[in-house]
Short mmCIF file of C-alpha atoms in Angstrom, two decimals:
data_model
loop_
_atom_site.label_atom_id
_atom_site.label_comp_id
_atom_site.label_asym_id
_atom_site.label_seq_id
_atom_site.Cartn_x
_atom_site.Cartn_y
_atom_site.Cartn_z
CA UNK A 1253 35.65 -32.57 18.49
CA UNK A 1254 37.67 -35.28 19.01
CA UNK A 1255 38.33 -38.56 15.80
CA UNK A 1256 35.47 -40.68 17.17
CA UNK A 1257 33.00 -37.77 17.13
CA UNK A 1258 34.20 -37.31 13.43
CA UNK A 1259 34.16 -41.01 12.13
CA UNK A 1260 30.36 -40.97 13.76
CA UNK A 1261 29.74 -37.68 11.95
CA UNK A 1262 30.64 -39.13 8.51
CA UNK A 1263 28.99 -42.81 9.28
CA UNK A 1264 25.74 -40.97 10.06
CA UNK A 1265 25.91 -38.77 7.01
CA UNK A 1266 27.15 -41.28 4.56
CA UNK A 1267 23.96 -43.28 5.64
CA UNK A 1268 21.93 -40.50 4.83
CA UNK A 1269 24.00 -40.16 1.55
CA UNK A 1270 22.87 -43.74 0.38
CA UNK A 1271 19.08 -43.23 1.44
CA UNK A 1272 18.81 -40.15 -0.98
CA UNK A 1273 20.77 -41.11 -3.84
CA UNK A 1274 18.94 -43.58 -3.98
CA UNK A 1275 15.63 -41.67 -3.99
CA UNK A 1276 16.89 -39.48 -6.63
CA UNK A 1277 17.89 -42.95 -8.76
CA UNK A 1278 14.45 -43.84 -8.18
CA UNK A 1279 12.74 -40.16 -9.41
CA UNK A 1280 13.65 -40.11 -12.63
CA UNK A 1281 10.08 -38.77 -14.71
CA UNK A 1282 10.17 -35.37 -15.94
CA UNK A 1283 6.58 -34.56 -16.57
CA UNK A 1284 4.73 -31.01 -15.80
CA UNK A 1285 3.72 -30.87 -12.49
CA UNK A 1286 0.73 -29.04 -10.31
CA UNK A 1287 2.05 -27.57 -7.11
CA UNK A 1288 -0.47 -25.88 -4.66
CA UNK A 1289 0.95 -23.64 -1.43
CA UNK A 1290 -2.34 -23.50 0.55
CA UNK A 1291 -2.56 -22.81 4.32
CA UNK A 1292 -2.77 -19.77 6.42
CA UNK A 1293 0.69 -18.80 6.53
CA UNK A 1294 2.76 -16.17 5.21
CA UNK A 1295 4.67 -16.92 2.10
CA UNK A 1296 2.35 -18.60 -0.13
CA UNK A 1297 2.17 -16.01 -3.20
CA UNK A 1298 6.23 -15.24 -2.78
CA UNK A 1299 7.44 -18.92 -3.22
CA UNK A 1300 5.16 -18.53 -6.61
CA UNK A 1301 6.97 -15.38 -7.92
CA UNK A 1302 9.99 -17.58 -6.86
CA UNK A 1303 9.37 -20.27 -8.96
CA UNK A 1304 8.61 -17.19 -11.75
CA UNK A 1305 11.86 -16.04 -10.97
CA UNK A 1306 13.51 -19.27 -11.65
CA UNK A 1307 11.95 -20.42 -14.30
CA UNK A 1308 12.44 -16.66 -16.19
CA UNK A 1309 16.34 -17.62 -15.20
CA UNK A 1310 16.03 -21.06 -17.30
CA UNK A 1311 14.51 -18.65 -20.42
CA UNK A 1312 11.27 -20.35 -19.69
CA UNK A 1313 8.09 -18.64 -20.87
CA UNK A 1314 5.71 -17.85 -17.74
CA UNK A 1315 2.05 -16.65 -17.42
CA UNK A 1316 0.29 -15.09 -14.25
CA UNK A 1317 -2.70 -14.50 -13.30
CA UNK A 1318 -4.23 -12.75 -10.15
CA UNK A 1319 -7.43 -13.81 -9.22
CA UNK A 1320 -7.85 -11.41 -6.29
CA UNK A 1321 -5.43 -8.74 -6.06
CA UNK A 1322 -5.98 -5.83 -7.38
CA UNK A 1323 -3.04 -3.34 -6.62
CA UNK A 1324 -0.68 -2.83 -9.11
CA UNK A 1325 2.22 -1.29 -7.34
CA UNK A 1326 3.68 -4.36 -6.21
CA UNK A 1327 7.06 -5.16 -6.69
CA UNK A 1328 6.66 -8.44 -7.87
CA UNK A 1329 4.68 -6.87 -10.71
CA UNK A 1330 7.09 -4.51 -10.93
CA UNK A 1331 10.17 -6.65 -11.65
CA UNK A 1332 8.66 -9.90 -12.49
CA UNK A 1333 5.96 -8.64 -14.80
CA UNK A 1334 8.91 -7.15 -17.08
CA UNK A 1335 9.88 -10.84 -18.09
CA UNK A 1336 6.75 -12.58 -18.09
CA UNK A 1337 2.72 -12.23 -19.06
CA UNK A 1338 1.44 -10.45 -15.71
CA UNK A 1339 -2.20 -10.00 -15.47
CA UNK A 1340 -3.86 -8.55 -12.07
CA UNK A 1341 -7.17 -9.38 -12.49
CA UNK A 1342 -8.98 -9.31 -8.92
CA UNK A 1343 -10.64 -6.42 -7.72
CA UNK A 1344 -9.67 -6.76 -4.11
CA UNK A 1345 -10.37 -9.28 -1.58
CA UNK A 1346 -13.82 -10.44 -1.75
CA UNK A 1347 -14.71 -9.02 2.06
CA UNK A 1348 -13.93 -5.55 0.51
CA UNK A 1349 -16.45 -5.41 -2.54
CA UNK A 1350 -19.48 -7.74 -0.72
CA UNK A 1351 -21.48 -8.05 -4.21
CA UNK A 1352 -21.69 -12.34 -4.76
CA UNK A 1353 -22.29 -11.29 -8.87
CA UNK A 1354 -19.71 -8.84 -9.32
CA UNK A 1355 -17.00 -10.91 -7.86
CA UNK A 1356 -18.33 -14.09 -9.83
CA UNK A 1357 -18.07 -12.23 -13.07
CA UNK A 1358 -14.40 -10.87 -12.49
CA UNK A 1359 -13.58 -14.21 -11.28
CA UNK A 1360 -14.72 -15.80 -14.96
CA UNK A 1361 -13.21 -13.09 -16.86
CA UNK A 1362 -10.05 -14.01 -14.66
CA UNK A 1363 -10.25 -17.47 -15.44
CA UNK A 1364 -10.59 -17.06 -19.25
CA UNK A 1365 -7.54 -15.72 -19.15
CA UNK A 1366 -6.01 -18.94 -17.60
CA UNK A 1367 -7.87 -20.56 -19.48
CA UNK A 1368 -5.92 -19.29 -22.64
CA UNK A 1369 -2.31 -19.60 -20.77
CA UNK A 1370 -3.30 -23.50 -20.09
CA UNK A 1371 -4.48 -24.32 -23.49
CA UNK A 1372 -0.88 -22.85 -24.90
CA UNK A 1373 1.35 -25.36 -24.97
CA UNK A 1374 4.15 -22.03 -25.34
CA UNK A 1375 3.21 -21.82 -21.21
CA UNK A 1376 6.27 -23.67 -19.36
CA UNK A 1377 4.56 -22.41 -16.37
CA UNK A 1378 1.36 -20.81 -15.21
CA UNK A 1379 0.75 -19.35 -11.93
CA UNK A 1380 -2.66 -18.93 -10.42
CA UNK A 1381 -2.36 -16.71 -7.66
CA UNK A 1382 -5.37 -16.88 -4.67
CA UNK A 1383 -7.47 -19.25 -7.12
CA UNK A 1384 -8.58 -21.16 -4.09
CA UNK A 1385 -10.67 -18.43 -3.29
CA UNK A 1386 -12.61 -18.17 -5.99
CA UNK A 1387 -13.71 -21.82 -5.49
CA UNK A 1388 -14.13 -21.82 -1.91
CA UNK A 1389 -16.57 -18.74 -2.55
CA UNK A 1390 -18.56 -20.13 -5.13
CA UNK A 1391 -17.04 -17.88 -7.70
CA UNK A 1392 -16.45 -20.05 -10.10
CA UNK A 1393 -17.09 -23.26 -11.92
CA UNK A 1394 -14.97 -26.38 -10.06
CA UNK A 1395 -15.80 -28.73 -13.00
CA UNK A 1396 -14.36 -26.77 -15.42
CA UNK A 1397 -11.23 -25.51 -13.53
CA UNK A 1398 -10.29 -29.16 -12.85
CA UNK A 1399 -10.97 -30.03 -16.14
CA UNK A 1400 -9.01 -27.36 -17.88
CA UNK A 1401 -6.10 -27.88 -15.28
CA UNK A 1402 -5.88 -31.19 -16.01
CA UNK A 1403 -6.02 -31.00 -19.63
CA UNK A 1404 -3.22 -28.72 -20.08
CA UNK A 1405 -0.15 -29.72 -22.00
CA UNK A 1406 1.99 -32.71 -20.68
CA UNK A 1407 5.10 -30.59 -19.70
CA UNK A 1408 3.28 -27.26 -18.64
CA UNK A 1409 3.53 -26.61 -14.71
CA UNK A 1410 0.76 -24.54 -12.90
CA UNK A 1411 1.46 -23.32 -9.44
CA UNK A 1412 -1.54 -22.65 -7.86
CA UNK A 1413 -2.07 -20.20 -4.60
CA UNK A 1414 -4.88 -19.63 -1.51
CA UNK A 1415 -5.78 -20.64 1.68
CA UNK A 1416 -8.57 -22.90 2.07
CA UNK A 1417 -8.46 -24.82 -1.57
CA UNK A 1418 -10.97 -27.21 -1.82
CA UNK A 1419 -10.70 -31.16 -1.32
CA UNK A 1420 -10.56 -31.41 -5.32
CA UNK A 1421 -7.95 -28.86 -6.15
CA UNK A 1422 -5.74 -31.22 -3.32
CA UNK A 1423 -6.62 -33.94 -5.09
CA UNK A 1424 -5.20 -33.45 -8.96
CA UNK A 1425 -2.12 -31.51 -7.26
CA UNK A 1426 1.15 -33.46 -7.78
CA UNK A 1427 2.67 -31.37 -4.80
CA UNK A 1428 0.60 -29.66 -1.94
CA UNK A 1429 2.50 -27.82 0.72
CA UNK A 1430 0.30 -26.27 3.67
CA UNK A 1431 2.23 -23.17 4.86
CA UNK A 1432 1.14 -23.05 8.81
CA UNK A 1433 1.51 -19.65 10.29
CA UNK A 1434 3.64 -20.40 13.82
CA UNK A 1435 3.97 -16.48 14.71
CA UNK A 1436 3.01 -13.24 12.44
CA UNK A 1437 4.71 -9.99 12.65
CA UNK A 1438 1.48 -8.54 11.89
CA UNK A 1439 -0.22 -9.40 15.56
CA UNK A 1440 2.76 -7.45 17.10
CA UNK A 1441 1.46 -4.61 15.20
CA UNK A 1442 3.66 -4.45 12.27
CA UNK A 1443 2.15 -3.77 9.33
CA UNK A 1444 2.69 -5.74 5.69
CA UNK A 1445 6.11 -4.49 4.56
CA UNK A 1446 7.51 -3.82 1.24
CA UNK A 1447 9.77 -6.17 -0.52
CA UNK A 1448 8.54 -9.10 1.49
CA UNK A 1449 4.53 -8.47 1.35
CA UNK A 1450 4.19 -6.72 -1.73
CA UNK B 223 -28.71 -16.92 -6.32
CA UNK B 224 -31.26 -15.38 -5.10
CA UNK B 225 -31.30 -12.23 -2.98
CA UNK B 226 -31.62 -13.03 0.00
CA UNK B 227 -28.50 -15.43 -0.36
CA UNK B 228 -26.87 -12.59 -2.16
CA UNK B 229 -27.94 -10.50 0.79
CA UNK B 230 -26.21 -13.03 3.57
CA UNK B 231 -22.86 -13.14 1.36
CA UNK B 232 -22.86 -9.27 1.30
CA UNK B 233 -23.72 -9.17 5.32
CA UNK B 234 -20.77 -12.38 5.96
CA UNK B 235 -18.19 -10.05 4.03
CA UNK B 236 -18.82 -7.04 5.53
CA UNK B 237 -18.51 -8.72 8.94
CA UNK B 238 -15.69 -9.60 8.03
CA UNK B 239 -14.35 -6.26 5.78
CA UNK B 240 -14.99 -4.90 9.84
CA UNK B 241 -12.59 -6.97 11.53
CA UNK B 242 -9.70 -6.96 9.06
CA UNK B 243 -9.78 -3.47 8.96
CA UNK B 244 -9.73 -2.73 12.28
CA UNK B 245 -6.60 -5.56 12.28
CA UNK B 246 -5.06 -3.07 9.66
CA UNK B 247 -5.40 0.07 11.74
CA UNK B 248 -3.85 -1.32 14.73
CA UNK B 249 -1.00 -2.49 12.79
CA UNK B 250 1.04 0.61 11.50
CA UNK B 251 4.72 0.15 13.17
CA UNK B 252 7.33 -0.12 10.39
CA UNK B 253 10.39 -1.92 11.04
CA UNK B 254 13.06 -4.41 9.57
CA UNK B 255 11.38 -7.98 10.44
CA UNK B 256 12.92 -11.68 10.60
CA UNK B 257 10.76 -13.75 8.39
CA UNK B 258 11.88 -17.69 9.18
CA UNK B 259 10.75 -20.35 6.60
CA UNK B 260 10.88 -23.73 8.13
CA UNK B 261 9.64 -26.98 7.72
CA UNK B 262 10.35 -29.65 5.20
CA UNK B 263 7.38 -28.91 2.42
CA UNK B 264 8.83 -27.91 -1.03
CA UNK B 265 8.23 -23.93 -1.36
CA UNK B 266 10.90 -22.26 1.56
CA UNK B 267 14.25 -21.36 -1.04
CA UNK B 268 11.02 -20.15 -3.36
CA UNK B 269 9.41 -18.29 -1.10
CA UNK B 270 12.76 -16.10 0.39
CA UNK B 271 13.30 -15.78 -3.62
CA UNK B 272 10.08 -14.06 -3.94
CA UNK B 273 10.37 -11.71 -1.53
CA UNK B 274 14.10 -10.80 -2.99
CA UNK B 275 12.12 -10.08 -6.72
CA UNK B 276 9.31 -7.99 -4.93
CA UNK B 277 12.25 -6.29 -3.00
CA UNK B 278 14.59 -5.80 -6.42
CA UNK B 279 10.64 -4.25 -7.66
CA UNK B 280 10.87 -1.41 -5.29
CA UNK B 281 14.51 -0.44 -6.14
CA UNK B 282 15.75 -1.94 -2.70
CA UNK B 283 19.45 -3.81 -2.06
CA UNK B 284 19.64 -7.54 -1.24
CA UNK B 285 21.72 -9.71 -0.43
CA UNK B 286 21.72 -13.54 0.02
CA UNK B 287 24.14 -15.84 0.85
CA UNK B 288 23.37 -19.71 -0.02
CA UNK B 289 24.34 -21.67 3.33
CA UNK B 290 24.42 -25.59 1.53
CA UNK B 291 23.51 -25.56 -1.52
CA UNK B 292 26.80 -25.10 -4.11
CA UNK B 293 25.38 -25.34 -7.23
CA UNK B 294 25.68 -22.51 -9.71
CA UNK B 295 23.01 -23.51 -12.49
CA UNK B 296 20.15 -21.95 -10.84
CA UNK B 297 17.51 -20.12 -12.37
CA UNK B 298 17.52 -17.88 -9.37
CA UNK B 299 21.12 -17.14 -9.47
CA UNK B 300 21.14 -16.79 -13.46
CA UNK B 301 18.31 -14.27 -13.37
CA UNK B 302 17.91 -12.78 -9.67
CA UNK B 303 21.72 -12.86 -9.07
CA UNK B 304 21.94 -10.11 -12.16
CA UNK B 305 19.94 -7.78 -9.74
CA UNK B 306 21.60 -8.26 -5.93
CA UNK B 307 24.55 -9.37 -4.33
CA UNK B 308 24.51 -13.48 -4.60
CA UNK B 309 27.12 -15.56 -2.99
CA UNK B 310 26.78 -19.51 -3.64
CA UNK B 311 29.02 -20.71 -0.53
CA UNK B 312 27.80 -24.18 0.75
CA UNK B 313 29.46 -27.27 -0.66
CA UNK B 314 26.40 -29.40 -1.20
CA UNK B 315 24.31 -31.11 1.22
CA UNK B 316 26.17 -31.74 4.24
CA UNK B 317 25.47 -35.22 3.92
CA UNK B 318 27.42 -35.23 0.49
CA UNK B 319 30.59 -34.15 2.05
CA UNK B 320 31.02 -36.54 5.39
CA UNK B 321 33.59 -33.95 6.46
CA UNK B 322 32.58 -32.14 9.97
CA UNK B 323 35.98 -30.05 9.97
CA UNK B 324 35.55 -28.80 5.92
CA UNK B 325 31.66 -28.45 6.73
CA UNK B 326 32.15 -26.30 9.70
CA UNK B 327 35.26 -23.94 7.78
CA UNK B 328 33.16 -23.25 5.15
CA UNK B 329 30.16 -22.49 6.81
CA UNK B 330 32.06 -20.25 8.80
CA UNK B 331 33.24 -18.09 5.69
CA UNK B 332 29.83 -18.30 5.05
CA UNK B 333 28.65 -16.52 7.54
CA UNK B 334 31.56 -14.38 7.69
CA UNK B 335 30.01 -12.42 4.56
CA UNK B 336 26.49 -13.00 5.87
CA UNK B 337 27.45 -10.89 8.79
CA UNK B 338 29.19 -7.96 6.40
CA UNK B 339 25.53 -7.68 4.93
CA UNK B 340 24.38 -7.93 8.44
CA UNK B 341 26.53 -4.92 9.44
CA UNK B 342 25.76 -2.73 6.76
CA UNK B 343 22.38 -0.23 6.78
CA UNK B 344 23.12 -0.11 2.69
CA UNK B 345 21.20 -3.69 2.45
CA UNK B 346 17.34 -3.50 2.85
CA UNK B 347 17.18 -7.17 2.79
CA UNK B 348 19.41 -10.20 3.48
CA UNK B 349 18.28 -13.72 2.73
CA UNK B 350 20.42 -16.35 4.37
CA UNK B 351 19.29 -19.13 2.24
CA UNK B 352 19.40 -23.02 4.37
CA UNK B 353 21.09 -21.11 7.48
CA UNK B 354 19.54 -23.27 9.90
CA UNK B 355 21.18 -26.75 9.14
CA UNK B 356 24.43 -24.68 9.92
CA UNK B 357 22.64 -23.99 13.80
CA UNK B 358 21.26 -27.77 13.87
CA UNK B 359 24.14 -29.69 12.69
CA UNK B 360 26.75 -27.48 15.06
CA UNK B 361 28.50 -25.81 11.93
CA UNK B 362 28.10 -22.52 13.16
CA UNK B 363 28.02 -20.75 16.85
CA UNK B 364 24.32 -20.15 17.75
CA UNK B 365 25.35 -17.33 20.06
CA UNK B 366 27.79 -15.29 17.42
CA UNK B 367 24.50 -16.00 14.93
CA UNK B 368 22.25 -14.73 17.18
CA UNK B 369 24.05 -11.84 18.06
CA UNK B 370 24.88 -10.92 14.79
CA UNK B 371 20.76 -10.89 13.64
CA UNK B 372 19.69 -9.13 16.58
CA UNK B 373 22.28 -6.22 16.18
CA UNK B 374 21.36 -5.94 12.31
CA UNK B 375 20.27 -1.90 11.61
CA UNK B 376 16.87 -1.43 12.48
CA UNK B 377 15.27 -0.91 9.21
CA UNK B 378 16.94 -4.46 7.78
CA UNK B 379 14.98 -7.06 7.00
CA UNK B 380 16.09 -10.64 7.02
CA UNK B 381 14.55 -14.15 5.54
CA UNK B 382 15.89 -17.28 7.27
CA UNK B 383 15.46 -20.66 5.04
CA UNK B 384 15.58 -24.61 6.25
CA UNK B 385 14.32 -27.23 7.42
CA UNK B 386 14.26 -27.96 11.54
CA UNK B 387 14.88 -24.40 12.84
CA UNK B 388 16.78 -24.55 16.50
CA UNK B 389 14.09 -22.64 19.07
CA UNK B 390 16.64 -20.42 19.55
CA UNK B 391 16.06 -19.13 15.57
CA UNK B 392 12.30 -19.34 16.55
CA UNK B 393 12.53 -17.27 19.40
CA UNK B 394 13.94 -14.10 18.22
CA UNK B 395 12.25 -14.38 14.32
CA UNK B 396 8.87 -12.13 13.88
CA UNK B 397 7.12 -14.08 11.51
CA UNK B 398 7.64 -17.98 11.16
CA UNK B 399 6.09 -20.47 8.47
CA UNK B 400 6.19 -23.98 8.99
CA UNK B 401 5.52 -25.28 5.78
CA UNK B 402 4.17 -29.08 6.03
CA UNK B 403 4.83 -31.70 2.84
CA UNK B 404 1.23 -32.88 2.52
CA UNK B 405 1.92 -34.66 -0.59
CA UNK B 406 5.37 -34.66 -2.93
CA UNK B 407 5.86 -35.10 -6.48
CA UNK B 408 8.73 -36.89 -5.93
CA UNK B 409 7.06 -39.73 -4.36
CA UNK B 410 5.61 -40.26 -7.59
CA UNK B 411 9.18 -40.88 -8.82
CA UNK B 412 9.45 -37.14 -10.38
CA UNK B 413 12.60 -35.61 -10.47
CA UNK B 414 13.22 -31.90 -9.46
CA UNK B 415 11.74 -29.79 -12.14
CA UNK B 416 13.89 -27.20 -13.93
CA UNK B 417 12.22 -23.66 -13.25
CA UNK B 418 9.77 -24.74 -9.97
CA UNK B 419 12.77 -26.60 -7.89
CA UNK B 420 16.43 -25.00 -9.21
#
């Protein structure tokens, strides 16, 4: 790489350089913040616990609940559920029980759990694993999830997990990222692995 | 409801109950996988951290080696870090530095531990955390990279973070997220919050 190549290397960076600082001079609000990981692809639930992981690094006080697993072998309950409120509250995926009611009422008994964790301004964070299901199913109530998300304390986050989430959940999120699945070990025949599926 | 409806929702599920489980019986190889995160939605550093607490959950050794980043105020390093090897070794964004030459040095002791891990059956997982600006922005040598993943012991798993993954990354990865920034916080003039972002 020859001195031109350089001086171009730094011009073109040094651009870049003055386009994000002054972004970040621009984002200055610290406020508490809905993020929802929706989409098909793998690594919705996992950038949750790593946001629990973070935030139990900062000493911050962090609540989760999980609306549709049910196993409670996983490592992230394992290791995660040691420094924060853990509660697996699903009873499987919904394909694998096929009773509408049953579902419904482990879905509400789920939710009045969040419920709790949201109303508690002691919650820096709350994460709502797979909720999206439970309102793309009918399972619960969309007026009052939305209007218990979005009366939660100012400076409480909720991360919020599942594919499908309905056109209102997108709307009150601060940040949405849709996690697009461009190649899955599991259609080469490999099944869910431990450590990075559960 | 009624019963009928209750009886479609029980007929829909188990429909579907049929076809995931016959998914899950065909897949039943076990073997270390490369999981790539790519993409520029907020959730890819998260996710990789995720998997590394469900992975510290079952007992297993990780590793992870931070490609840009250089900060060492994390909540992931202060609490994760505790539990796994954790090396810090970029020197900020590249576009903070200017500096091809120093980029490309450091990145290169970067990957000179990266490839330790790499070598060494002891580590059940190795996170190699913004790797792929390295590839894109000619830090690092796509074939010794490549090489060095694909020769990895069998039973290793590795997570590959960043945005704008060379094809070459794609190519040889078993499961890839693209994870799309359908809406941003930041845009709202939010800062990076403590606990969901560092």
């Amino acid at each position: 790489m020859n001195a031109e190549k350089n001086a171009r290397h730094a011009a073109r960076m040094a651009r870049k350089k003055a386009i994000i600082d002054a972004h970040i001079a621009e984002a200055n609000i610290d406020t508490g913040i809905m993020i929802l990981l929706t989409g098909n692809g793998k690594g919705k639930s996992s950038s949750a616990f790593g946001m629990v992981a973070r935030s139990i690094g900062h000493g911050m006080k962090v609540g989760v609940v999980q609306f549709i697993k049910n196993r409670t072998d996983t490592g992230e309950e394992a290791f995660l559920g040691k420094h924060c409120e853990w509660h697996v509250m699903g009873d499987g995926f919904t394909w694998e029980t096929q009773n509408f009611e049953a579902d419904k009422a482990r879905s509400e008994e789920a939710w009045a759990m969040a419920a709790k964790m949201l109303n508690d301004p002691s919650f820096d964070v709350v994460v709502l694993d797979e909720l999206t299901y439970c309102l793309s199913y009918g399972y619960l109530d969309k007026e009052i999830i939305l209007r218990d998300l979005e009366s939660r304390p100012e400076m409480q986050h909720v991360v919020v997990t599942g594919r499908a989430a309905v056109p209102e959940l997108r709307e009150i999120a601060d940040t949405i990222t849709e996690l697009n699945d461009e190649k899955h070990a599991y259609k080469a025949g490999i099944r869910a692995q431990k450590g990075l599926e559960w």
